[in-house]
Every structure is written in C-alpha cells, then in structure tokens.
Amino acid sequence: QAQLVESGGGSVQAGGSLRLSCSASGDASSSYCMGWFRQAPGKEREGVAFIDRDGSTSYADSVKGRFTISKDNAKNTLYLQMNSLKPEDTAMYYCAADHTAGWWLLLHPKTFNGYWGQGTQVTVSS
C-alpha cells in the first residue's frame, strides 16, 4: 500500500512563506521521483517541483528562485519551502510519487501515473 499525506498549507499574504510537508509510506516511499503538483480552480494540474532519487531537482519556471524542494530520506518526508508567495500561487497542492524522472513530469504532467496525496490548500492574498 502506498500513502502520501500532506500538511502545511494555509493562507498567507503576498510575499509571505509557507512550507509544505509530505509523509510517504509503502510503495510511495521507494518511488524514483517525488514532487508537487498544483491545481487552481478552472485550470489544469501543473507540475511545480520534483526531486529524483539521485537528488537532482526540477522546477517550473514560475517558481524558480522562490520555491525549494527537499527530502529527508530517513523520515521519508518531502518538503516544499515556498517563499515570496504570489496570489497566482493559490491552488491545491498535491504531493506525488512516480517512477518517472521529474524533468519529464514537468514537461508532460498528463503522463503521471503514480501516487497522489489528498492535497493541501494554499491561498495567497494580495
């Protein structure tokens, strides 16, 4: 059984920071790649940031320089540190784990066929 459980979402003003966490268990914890997607109302789900087993990271252009993805392998926990948040970052954020490289998932999010968390809401007000 695979399980991904997110936490850390909330409401913040523009320019603020949040840190999302995702605890992985079962098959999800042994996936090649873990990362975050997000989906805003009326928009398609998009990749945000991914980290592969070798530690390489991939980021969407819209979050480069503001978001940092990291993973604590001992705790099987994934993090997304989000700084300088903007109203356009408002979305439901989903933790994800897959056997596909992160850079591929950023370019082809619809090919994702792994495990999802339940999502955590991030709301950024102006």
PDB file of C-alpha atoms in Angstrom:
ATOM      1  CA  GLN A   1       0.000   0.000   0.000  1.00  0.00           C
ATOM      2  CA  ALA A   2       1.209   3.463  -0.849  1.00  0.00           C
ATOM      3  CA  GLN A   3       0.285   6.543   1.089  1.00  0.00           C
ATOM      4  CA  LEU A   4       1.185  10.211   0.813  1.00  0.00           C
ATOM      5  CA  VAL A   5      -0.052  12.628   3.462  1.00  0.00           C
ATOM      6  CA  GLU A   6       0.428  16.377   3.007  1.00  0.00           C
ATOM      7  CA  SER A   7       0.418  19.097   5.613  1.00  0.00           C
ATOM      8  CA  GLY A   8       1.423  22.732   5.934  1.00  0.00           C
ATOM      9  CA  GLY A   9      -0.980  24.527   3.649  1.00  0.00           C
ATOM     10  CA  GLY A  10      -2.831  27.638   4.715  1.00  0.00           C
ATOM     11  CA  SER A  11      -3.498  31.287   3.988  1.00  0.00           C
ATOM     12  CA  VAL A  12      -0.795  33.896   3.721  1.00  0.00           C
ATOM     13  CA  GLN A  13      -0.378  37.386   2.335  1.00  0.00           C
ATOM     14  CA  ALA A  14       1.634  38.032  -0.789  1.00  0.00           C
ATOM     15  CA  GLY A  15       5.326  37.990  -0.057  1.00  0.00           C
ATOM     16  CA  GLY A  16       4.925  35.516   2.761  1.00  0.00           C
ATOM     17  CA  SER A  17       6.202  31.966   3.134  1.00  0.00           C
ATOM     18  CA  LEU A  18       4.817  28.502   3.738  1.00  0.00           C
ATOM     19  CA  ARG A  19       6.385  25.074   3.996  1.00  0.00           C
ATOM     20  CA  LEU A  20       4.532  22.029   2.800  1.00  0.00           C
ATOM     21  CA  SER A  21       5.376  18.564   4.058  1.00  0.00           C
ATOM     22  CA  CYS A  22       4.508  15.163   2.664  1.00  0.00           C
ATOM     23  CA  SER A  23       4.965  11.951   4.599  1.00  0.00           C
ATOM     24  CA  ALA A  24       5.415   8.912   2.375  1.00  0.00           C
ATOM     25  CA  SER A  25       4.858   5.289   3.255  1.00  0.00           C
ATOM     26  CA  GLY A  26       4.616   1.959   1.487  1.00  0.00           C
ATOM     27  CA  ASP A  27       5.434   1.809  -2.201  1.00  0.00           C
ATOM     28  CA  ALA A  28       5.354   5.593  -2.485  1.00  0.00           C
ATOM     29  CA  SER A  29       8.451   5.942  -0.343  1.00  0.00           C
ATOM     30  CA  SER A  30      10.508   3.848  -2.790  1.00  0.00           C
ATOM     31  CA  SER A  31       9.491   5.760  -5.893  1.00  0.00           C
ATOM     32  CA  TYR A  32      12.174   7.170  -8.191  1.00  0.00           C
ATOM     33  CA  CYS A  33      10.788  10.678  -8.081  1.00  0.00           C
ATOM     34  CA  MET A  34       8.731  12.667  -5.623  1.00  0.00           C
ATOM     35  CA  GLY A  35       7.331  16.109  -6.046  1.00  0.00           C
ATOM     36  CA  TRP A  36       4.462  18.534  -6.080  1.00  0.00           C
ATOM     37  CA  PHE A  37       1.700  19.338  -8.494  1.00  0.00           C
ATOM     38  CA  ARG A  38      -0.827  22.100  -8.049  1.00  0.00           C
ATOM     39  CA  GLN A  39      -4.228  22.870  -9.475  1.00  0.00           C
ATOM     40  CA  ALA A  40      -6.012  26.181  -9.343  1.00  0.00           C
ATOM     41  CA  PRO A  41      -9.768  26.478  -9.933  1.00  0.00           C
ATOM     42  CA  GLY A  42     -10.563  26.256 -13.613  1.00  0.00           C
ATOM     43  CA  LYS A  43      -7.004  25.331 -14.558  1.00  0.00           C
ATOM     44  CA  GLU A  44      -5.247  22.102 -15.363  1.00  0.00           C
ATOM     45  CA  ARG A  45      -2.980  20.408 -12.878  1.00  0.00           C
ATOM     46  CA  GLU A  46       0.626  21.502 -13.345  1.00  0.00           C
ATOM     47  CA  GLY A  47       3.946  20.305 -12.066  1.00  0.00           C
ATOM     48  CA  VAL A  48       5.666  22.567  -9.556  1.00  0.00           C
ATOM     49  CA  ALA A  49       8.844  20.890  -8.342  1.00  0.00           C
ATOM     50  CA  PHE A  50      10.334  17.404  -8.279  1.00  0.00           C
ATOM     51  CA  ILE A  51      13.282  15.664  -6.721  1.00  0.00           C
ATOM     52  CA  ASP A  52      14.705  12.434  -8.085  1.00  0.00           C
ATOM     53  CA  ARG A  53      16.316   9.635  -6.121  1.00  0.00           C
ATOM     54  CA  ASP A  54      19.772  10.918  -7.026  1.00  0.00           C
ATOM     55  CA  GLY A  55      18.912  14.319  -5.564  1.00  0.00           C
ATOM     56  CA  SER A  56      18.506  16.182  -8.819  1.00  0.00           C
ATOM     57  CA  THR A  57      15.715  18.736  -8.767  1.00  0.00           C
ATOM     58  CA  SER A  58      13.408  20.237 -11.372  1.00  0.00           C
ATOM     59  CA  TYR A  59      11.275  23.350 -11.040  1.00  0.00           C
ATOM     60  CA  ALA A  60       8.568  25.027 -13.037  1.00  0.00           C
ATOM     61  CA  ASP A  61       9.756  28.366 -14.407  1.00  0.00           C
ATOM     62  CA  SER A  62       7.049  30.168 -12.446  1.00  0.00           C
ATOM     63  CA  VAL A  63       8.528  29.094  -9.090  1.00  0.00           C
ATOM     64  CA  LYS A  64      12.269  29.048  -9.780  1.00  0.00           C
ATOM     65  CA  GLY A  65      14.151  31.106  -7.241  1.00  0.00           C
ATOM     66  CA  ARG A  66      11.188  31.172  -4.855  1.00  0.00           C
ATOM     67  CA  PHE A  67      10.432  27.526  -4.069  1.00  0.00           C
ATOM     68  CA  THR A  68      12.831  24.868  -2.821  1.00  0.00           C
ATOM     69  CA  ILE A  69      12.111  21.151  -2.787  1.00  0.00           C
ATOM     70  CA  SER A  70      13.942  18.821  -0.420  1.00  0.00           C
ATOM     71  CA  LYS A  71      13.628  15.361   1.022  1.00  0.00           C
ATOM     72  CA  ASP A  72      14.575  13.760   4.293  1.00  0.00           C
ATOM     73  CA  ASN A  73      15.166  10.139   3.336  1.00  0.00           C
ATOM     74  CA  ALA A  74      15.480   8.991   6.937  1.00  0.00           C
ATOM     75  CA  LYS A  75      11.986  10.307   7.659  1.00  0.00           C
ATOM     76  CA  ASN A  76      10.522   9.519   4.217  1.00  0.00           C
ATOM     77  CA  THR A  77       9.305  13.096   4.165  1.00  0.00           C
ATOM     78  CA  LEU A  78       9.223  15.542   1.282  1.00  0.00           C
ATOM     79  CA  TYR A  79       9.200  19.301   1.744  1.00  0.00           C
ATOM     80  CA  LEU A  80       8.386  22.317  -0.364  1.00  0.00           C
ATOM     81  CA  GLN A  81       9.602  25.632   1.023  1.00  0.00           C
ATOM     82  CA  MET A  82       7.665  28.411  -0.657  1.00  0.00           C
ATOM     83  CA  ASN A  83       8.949  31.969  -0.312  1.00  0.00           C
ATOM     84  CA  SER A  84       7.870  35.262  -1.874  1.00  0.00           C
ATOM     85  CA  LEU A  85       4.431  33.826  -2.472  1.00  0.00           C
ATOM     86  CA  LYS A  86       2.195  35.462  -5.045  1.00  0.00           C
ATOM     87  CA  PRO A  87      -1.586  35.399  -5.462  1.00  0.00           C
ATOM     88  CA  GLU A  88      -1.102  33.278  -8.592  1.00  0.00           C
ATOM     89  CA  ASP A  89       0.410  30.553  -6.391  1.00  0.00           C
ATOM     90  CA  THR A  90      -3.044  29.984  -4.907  1.00  0.00           C
ATOM     91  CA  ALA A  91      -4.005  26.384  -5.608  1.00  0.00           C
ATOM     92  CA  MET A  92      -4.491  22.932  -4.170  1.00  0.00           C
ATOM     93  CA  TYR A  93      -1.047  21.384  -3.838  1.00  0.00           C
ATOM     94  CA  TYR A  94      -0.662  17.647  -4.250  1.00  0.00           C
ATOM     95  CA  CYS A  95       2.260  15.515  -3.207  1.00  0.00           C
ATOM     96  CA  ALA A  96       3.128  12.903  -5.800  1.00  0.00           C
ATOM     97  CA  ALA A  97       5.446   9.954  -6.271  1.00  0.00           C
ATOM     98  CA  ASP A  98       6.273   8.228  -9.525  1.00  0.00           C
ATOM     99  CA  HIS A  99       8.881   6.127 -11.280  1.00  0.00           C
ATOM    100  CA  THR A 100       9.412   8.788 -13.931  1.00  0.00           C
ATOM    101  CA  ALA A 101      12.063  11.498 -13.834  1.00  0.00           C
ATOM    102  CA  GLY A 102      10.972  14.865 -12.529  1.00  0.00           C
ATOM    103  CA  TRP A 103      12.056  16.852 -15.572  1.00  0.00           C
ATOM    104  CA  TRP A 104       9.784  14.637 -17.721  1.00  0.00           C
ATOM    105  CA  LEU A 105       6.805  15.142 -15.404  1.00  0.00           C
ATOM    106  CA  LEU A 106       7.240  18.908 -15.586  1.00  0.00           C
ATOM    107  CA  LEU A 107       7.066  18.801 -19.366  1.00  0.00           C
ATOM    108  CA  HIS A 108       4.398  16.095 -19.600  1.00  0.00           C
ATOM    109  CA  PRO A 109       2.237  16.254 -16.445  1.00  0.00           C
ATOM    110  CA  LYS A 110      -0.546  14.226 -18.028  1.00  0.00           C
ATOM    111  CA  THR A 111       1.732  11.208 -18.284  1.00  0.00           C
ATOM    112  CA  PHE A 112       1.877  10.975 -14.496  1.00  0.00           C
ATOM    113  CA  ASN A 113       0.780   7.518 -13.388  1.00  0.00           C
ATOM    114  CA  GLY A 114       1.976   7.266  -9.811  1.00  0.00           C
ATOM    115  CA  TYR A 115       0.667   8.002  -6.357  1.00  0.00           C
ATOM    116  CA  TRP A 116      -1.179  11.121  -5.136  1.00  0.00           C
ATOM    117  CA  GLY A 117      -1.761  12.648  -1.765  1.00  0.00           C
ATOM    118  CA  GLN A 118      -5.121  14.145  -0.789  1.00  0.00           C
ATOM    119  CA  GLY A 119      -3.933  17.708  -1.353  1.00  0.00           C
ATOM    120  CA  THR A 120      -3.425  20.765   0.817  1.00  0.00           C
ATOM    121  CA  GLN A 121      -4.809  24.202   0.036  1.00  0.00           C
ATOM    122  CA  VAL A 122      -2.531  27.207  -0.336  1.00  0.00           C
ATOM    123  CA  THR A 123      -4.182  30.615  -0.540  1.00  0.00           C
ATOM    124  CA  VAL A 124      -2.183  33.787  -1.135  1.00  0.00           C
ATOM    125  CA  SER A 125      -3.972  37.103  -0.767  1.00  0.00           C
ATOM    126  CA  SER A 126      -2.816  40.370  -2.289  1.00  0.00           C
TER     127      SER A 126
END
